Coordinates of C-alpha atoms in Angstrom, one line a residue:
X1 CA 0.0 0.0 0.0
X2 CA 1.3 3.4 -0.9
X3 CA 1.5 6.1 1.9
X4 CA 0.1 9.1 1.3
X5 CA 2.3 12.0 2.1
X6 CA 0.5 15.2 2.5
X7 CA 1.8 18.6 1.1
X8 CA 4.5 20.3 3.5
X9 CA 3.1 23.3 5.0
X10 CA 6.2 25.8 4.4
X11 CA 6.1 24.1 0.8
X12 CA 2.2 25.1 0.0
X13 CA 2.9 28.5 1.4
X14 CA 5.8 29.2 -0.7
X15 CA 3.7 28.0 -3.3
X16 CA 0.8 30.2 -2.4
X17 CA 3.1 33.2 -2.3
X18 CA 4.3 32.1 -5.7
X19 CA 0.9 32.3 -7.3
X20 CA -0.5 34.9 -6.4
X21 CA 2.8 37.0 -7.3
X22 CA 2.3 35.9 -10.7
X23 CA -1.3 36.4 -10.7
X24 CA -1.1 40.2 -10.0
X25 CA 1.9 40.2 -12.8
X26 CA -1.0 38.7 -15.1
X27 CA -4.0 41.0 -14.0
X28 CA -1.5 44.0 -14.2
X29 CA -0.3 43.1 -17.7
X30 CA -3.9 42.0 -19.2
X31 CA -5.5 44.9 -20.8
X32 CA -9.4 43.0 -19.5
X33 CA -8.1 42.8 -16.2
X34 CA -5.9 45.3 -15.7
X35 CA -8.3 48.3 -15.0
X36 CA -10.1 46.3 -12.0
X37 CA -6.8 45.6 -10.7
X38 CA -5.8 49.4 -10.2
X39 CA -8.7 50.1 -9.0
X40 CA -9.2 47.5 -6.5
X41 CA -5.7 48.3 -5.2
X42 CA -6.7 52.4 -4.9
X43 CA -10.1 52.2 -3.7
X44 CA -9.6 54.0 -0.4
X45 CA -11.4 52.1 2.5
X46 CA -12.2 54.3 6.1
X47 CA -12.1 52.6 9.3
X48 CA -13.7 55.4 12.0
X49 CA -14.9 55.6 15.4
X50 CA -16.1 59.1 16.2
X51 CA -13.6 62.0 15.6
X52 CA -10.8 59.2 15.2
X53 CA -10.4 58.2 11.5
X54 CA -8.0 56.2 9.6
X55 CA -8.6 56.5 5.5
X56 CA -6.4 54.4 3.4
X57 CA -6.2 53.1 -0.4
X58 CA -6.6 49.4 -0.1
X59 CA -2.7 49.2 -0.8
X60 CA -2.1 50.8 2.2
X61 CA -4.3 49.3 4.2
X62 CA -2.0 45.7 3.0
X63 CA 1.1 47.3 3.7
X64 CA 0.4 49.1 6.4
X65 CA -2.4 47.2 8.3
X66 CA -2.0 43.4 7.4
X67 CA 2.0 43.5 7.2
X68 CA 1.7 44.5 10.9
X69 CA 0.2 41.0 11.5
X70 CA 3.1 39.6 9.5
X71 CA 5.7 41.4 11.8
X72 CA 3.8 40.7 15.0
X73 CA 4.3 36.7 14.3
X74 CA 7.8 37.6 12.7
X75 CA 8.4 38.6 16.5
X76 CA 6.7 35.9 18.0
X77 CA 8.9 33.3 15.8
X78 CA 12.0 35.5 16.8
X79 CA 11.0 35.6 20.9
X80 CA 10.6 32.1 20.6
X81 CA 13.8 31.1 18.2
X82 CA 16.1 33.2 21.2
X83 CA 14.1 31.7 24.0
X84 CA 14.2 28.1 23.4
X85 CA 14.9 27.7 19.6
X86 CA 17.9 27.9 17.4
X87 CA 18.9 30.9 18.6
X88 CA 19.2 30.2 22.2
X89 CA 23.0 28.9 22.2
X90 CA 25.9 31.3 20.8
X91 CA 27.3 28.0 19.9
X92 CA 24.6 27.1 17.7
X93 CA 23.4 30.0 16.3
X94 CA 27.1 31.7 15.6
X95 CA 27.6 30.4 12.1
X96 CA 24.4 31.4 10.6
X97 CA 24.5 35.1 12.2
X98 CA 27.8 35.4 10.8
X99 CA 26.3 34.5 7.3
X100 CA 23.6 36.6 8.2
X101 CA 26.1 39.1 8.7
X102 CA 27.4 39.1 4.9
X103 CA 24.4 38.1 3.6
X104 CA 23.0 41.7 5.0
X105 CA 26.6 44.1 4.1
X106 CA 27.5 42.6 0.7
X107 CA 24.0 43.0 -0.8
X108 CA 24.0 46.6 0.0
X109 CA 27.7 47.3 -0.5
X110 CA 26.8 45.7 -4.2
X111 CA 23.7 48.2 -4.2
X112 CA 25.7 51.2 -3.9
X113 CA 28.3 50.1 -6.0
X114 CA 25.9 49.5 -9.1
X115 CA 23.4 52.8 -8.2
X116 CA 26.5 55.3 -6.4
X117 CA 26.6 56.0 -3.1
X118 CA 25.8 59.8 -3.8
X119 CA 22.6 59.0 -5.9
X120 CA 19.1 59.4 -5.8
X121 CA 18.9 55.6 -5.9
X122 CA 21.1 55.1 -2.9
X123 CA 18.5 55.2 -0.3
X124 CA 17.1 51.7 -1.6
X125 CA 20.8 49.9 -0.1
X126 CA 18.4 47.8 2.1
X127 CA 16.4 46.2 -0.3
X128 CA 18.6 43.2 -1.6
X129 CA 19.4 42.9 2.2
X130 CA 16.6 40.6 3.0
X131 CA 15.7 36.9 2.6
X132 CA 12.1 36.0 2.3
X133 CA 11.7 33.2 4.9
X134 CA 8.2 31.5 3.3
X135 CA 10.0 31.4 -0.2
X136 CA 13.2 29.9 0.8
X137 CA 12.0 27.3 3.6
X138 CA 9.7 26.3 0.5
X139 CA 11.9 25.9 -1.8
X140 CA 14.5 24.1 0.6
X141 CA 11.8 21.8 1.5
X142 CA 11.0 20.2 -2.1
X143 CA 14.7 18.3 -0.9
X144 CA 13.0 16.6 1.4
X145 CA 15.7 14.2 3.3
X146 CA 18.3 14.9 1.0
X147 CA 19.5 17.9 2.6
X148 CA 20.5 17.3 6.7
X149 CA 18.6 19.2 8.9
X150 CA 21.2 20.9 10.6
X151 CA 21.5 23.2 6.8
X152 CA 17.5 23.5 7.1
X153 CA 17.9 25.0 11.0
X154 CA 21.0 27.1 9.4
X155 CA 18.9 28.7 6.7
X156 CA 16.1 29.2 9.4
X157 CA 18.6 31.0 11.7
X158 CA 19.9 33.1 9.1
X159 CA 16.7 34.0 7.8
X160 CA 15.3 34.8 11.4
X161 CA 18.4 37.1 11.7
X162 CA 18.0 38.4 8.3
X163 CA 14.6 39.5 9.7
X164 CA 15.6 41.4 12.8
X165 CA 18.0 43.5 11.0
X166 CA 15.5 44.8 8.6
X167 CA 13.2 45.1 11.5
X168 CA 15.9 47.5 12.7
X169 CA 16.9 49.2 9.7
X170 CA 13.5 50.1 8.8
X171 CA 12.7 51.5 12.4
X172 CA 16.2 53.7 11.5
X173 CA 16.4 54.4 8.3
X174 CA 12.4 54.4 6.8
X175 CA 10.9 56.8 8.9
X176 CA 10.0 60.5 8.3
X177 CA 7.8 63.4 9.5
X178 CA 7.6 62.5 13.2
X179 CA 4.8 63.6 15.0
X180 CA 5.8 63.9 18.7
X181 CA 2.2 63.8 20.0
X182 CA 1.7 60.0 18.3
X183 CA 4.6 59.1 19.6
X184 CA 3.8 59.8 23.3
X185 CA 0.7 57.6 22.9
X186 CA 2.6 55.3 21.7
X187 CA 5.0 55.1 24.1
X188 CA 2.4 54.7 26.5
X189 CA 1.4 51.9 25.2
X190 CA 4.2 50.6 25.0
X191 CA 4.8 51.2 28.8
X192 CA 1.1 49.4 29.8
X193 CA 2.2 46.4 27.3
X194 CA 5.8 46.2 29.4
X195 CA 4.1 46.4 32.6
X196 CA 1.6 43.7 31.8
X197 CA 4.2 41.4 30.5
X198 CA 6.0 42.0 33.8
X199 CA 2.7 41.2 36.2
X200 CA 1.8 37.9 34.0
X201 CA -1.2 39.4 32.5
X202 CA -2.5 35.9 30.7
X203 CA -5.2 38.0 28.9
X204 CA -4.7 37.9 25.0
X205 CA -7.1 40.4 24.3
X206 CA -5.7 43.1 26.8
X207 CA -3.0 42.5 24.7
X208 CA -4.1 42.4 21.2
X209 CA -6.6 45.3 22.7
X210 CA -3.1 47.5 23.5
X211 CA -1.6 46.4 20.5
X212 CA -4.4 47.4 18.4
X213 CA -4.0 51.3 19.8
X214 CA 0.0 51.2 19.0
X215 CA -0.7 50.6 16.0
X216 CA -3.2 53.5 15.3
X217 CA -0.7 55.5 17.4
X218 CA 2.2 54.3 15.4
X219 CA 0.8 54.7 12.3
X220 CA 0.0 58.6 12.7
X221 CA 3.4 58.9 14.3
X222 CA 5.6 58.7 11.0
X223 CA 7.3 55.4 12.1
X224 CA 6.1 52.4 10.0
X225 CA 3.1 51.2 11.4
X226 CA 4.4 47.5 11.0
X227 CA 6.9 48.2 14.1
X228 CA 3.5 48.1 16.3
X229 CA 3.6 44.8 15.4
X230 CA 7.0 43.9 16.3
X231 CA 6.6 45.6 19.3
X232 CA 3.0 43.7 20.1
X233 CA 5.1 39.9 19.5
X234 CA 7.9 40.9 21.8
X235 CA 5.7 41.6 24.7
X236 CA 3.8 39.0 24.6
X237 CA 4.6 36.3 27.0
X238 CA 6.3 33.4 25.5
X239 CA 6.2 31.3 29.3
X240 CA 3.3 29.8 30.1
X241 CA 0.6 30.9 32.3
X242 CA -0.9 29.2 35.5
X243 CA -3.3 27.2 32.7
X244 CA 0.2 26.2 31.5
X245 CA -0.6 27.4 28.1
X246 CA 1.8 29.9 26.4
X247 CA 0.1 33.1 24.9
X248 CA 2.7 33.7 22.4
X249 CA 3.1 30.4 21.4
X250 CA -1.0 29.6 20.6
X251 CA -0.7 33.1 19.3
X252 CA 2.0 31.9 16.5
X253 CA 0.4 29.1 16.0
X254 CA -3.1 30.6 14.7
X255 CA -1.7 33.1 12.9
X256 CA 0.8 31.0 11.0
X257 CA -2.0 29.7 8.5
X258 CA -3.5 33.2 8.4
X259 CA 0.1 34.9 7.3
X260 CA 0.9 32.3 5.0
X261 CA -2.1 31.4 2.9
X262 CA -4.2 35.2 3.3
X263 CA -2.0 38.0 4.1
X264 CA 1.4 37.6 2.6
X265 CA -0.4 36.2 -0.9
X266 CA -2.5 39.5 -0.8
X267 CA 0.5 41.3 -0.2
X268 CA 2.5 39.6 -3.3
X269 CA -1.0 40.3 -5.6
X270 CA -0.7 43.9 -4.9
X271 CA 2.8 44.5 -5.1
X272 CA 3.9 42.6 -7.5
X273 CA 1.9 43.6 -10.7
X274 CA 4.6 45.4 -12.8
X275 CA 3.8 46.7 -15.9
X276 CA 5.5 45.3 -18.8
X277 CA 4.2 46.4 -21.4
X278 CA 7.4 48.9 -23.3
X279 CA 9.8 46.6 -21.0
X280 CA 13.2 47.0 -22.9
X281 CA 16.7 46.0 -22.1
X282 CA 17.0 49.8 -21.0
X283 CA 14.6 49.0 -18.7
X284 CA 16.4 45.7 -17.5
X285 CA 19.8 47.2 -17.4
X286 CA 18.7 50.6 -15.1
X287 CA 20.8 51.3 -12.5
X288 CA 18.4 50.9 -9.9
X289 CA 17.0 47.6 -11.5
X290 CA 20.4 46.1 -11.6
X291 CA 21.2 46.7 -8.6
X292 CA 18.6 45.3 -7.0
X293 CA 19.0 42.1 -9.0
X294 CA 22.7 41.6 -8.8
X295 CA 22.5 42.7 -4.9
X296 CA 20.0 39.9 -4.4
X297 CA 21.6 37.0 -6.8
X298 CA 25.4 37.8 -6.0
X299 CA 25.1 39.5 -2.9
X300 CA 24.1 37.0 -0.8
X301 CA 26.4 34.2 -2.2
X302 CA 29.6 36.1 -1.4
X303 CA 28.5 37.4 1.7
X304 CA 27.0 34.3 3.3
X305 CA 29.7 32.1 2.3
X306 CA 32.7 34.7 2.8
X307 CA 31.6 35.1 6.1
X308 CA 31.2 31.4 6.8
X309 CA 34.6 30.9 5.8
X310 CA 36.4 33.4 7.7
X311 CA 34.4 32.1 11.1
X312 CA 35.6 28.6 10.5
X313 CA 38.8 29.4 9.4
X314 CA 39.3 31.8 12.1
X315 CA 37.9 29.3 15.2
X316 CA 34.4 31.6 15.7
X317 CA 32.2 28.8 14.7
X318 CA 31.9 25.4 12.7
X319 CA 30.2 23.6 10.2
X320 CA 27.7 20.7 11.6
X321 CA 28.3 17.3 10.6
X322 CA 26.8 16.3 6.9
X323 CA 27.0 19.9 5.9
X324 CA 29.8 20.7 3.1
X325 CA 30.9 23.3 1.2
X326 CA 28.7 23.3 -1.8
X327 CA 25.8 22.6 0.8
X328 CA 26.1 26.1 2.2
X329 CA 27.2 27.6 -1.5
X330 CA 23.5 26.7 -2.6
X331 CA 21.8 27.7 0.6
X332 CA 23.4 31.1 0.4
X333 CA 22.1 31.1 -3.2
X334 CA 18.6 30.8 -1.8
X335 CA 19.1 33.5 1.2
X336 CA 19.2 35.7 -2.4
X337 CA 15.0 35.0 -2.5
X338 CA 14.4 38.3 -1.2
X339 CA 10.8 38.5 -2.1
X340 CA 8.8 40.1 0.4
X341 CA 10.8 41.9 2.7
X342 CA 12.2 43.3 -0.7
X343 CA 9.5 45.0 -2.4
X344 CA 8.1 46.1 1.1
X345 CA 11.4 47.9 1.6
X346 CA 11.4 49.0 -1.6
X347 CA 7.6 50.5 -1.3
X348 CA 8.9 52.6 1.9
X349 CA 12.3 54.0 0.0
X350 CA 10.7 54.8 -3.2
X351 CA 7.3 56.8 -3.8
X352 CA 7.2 57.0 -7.4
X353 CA 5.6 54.7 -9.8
X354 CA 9.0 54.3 -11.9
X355 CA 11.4 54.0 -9.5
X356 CA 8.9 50.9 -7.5
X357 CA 8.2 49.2 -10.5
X358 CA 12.1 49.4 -11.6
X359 CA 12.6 47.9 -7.6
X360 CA 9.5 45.0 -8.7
X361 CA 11.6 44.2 -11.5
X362 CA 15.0 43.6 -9.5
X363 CA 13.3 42.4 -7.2
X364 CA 11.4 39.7 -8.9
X365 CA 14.5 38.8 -11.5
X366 CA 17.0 38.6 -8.5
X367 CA 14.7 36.2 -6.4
X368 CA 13.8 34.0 -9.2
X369 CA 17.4 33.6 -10.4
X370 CA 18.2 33.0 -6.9
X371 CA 15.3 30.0 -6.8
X372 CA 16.5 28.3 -10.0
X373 CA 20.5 29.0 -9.2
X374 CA 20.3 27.9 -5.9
X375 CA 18.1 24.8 -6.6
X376 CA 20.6 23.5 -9.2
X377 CA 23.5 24.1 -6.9
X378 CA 21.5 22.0 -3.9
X379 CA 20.6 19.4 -6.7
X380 CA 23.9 18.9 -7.4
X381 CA 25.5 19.1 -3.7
X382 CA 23.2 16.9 -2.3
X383 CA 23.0 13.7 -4.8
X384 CA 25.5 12.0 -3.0
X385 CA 23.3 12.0 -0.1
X386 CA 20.6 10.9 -1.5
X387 CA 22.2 8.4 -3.5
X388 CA 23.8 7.0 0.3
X389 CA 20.3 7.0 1.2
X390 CA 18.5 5.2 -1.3
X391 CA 21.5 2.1 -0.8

């Protein structure tokens, strides 16, 4: 009797996020479909309660209302990864944060190299700095047993990492027009969510209750409104309560099918319709487009293994056993998958049409090069393995 083997999870997401990508690059470039598309996207939806009112194209209310969801479990998975998880032990987690570590600086230093560090373009460094987890877990996963799961907990690491520096760069470097009043409220927030987390407050609606004002405060502040999100994960308390339930971890778990198969697909059918109609090797070859794609493809492989190779040759860390050399090469080829954390960067550094669909286009041609690449690479390094296996 056969067994039936269901569909991995990380795999159907990755999947999920892959079609509906493509489908807004087909409603966007379809002359029926196209018109609905733009307008579904700019149809501005209001969300009120007395004087308080929060009026948004649809867009916006994806990147600005939904991505907070995606950050808040983004936090939860990190609280959790440094609590208990990979990132818990230095001596586990050293070798991927030191990939992490090129895999973040090489990008951008290619960036600026292609764009000029005294350009226009220039504020966009941060965009080939990021590796889409759902993307990359999925592809990884269609190896199966062929690749040791120490390399699968590496690329988790290193994508977790990945995460918290762009958490970090965007709280820096995307922000504008600060509005000092917001802010107070939501520092206050921020003060009663602390202070509950302190007293054990098990009470998830207090806290998604809290959360939900940050994020209005937030969001009128001038700081993206997707840090409330990140701030709402990290207080949320990951030890469990007198019930012996965790909140943070139920939490992650009910929003994990959410994220992955409603919010982040909505987010890749809205930003990622470029327009290709007149798409020329000009086009293609623009600085800022180039830059984005050869940050993303080559970035990541010299930075991740570079780094790798100076912390085991210097005595910082060490490879786990089964994982070689071409092993990390393709892996690192994959951390160049920088779909959605890409093009959201890329939608807070650039507010023209042009310049975001040039970004769409590196984006998209960096990642999928990336895929393919770093498939063929893993294909390769890991036949042996699977050949040991299968004997």
């Amino acid at each position: 009797m056969k067994k039936v083997v269901g569909l991995d999870p990380t795999l159907a997401a990755g999947i999920a996020l892959a079609l509906a990508a493509v489908a807004g690059l087909v409603f966007e470039n379809t002359p029926a479909l196209q018109p609905y598309y733009d307008a579904m996207l700019t149809t501005k939806a209001t969300w009120a309660i007395g004087e308080l009112a929060v009026s948004k194209p649809l867009i916006l209310w994806i990147n600005d209302g939904l991505m907070a969801v995606f950050f808040l479990l983004v936090a939860l998975e990190i609280k959790r990864e440094i609590k208990e998880g990979s990132l818990s032990s230095w001596r586990q987690a050293s070798l991927p944060v030191y990939g992490a570590i090129g895999g973040i600086t090489m990008p951008a230093l290619i960036f600026l190299g292609v764009v000029g560090i005294d350009s226009l373009e220039a504020q966009g460094w941060a965009i080939p700095a990021a590796t889409d987890i759902a993307f990359a877990l999925g592809v990884l996963s269609l190896f199966g047993d062929r690749v040791p799961s120490h390399l699968k907990t590496f690329l988790l690491t290193l994508a977790v990492v990945d995460d918290l520096a762009a958490i970090v760069i965007i709280a820096l470097f995307y922000t504008s027009n600060l509005s000092l009043y917001a802010l107070s409220i939501a520092a206050l927030c921020l003060s009663a969510l602390a202070v509950m987390n302190l007293r054990g407050v098990s009470n998830l609606t207090a806290y998604l209750l809290v959360g939900f004002i940050l994020w209005l405060a937030v969001l009128k502040s001038g700081v993206h409104a997707t840090l409330a999100g990140v701030a709402l994960g990290f207080a949320i308390p990951l030890v469990p309560n007198a019930k012996g339930t965790s909140l943070a971890k139920g939490l992650e778990h009910d929003l994990h099918p959410i994220v992955s198969f409603a919010i982040l697909p909505l987010f890749a059918f809205g930003n990622a319709g470029v327009p290709l109609a007149g798409l020329s090797l000009e086009t293609l070859m623009a600085p800022l487009t180039l830059a984005v794609a050869l940050g993303l493809f080559f970035g990541n492989q010299i930075g991740i293994v570079g780094m790798v190779f100076v912390a085991e040759r210097t005595g910082l860390s060490k490879r786990a056993d089964g994982v070689t050399w071409p092993m990390i090469y393709g892996l690192a080829c994959l951390a160049g998958i920088g779909f959605t954390m890409s093009l959201f960067i890329g939608g807070l550094a650039f507010d023209t049409v042009e310049k975001q669909n040039m970004v769409r286009l590196g984006v998209l041609t960096g990642s999928l090069m990336s895929a393919l690449y770093g498939s063929l690479v893993l294909l390769t390094a890991t036949s042996a393995r699977a050949t040991q296996q299968a004997s």
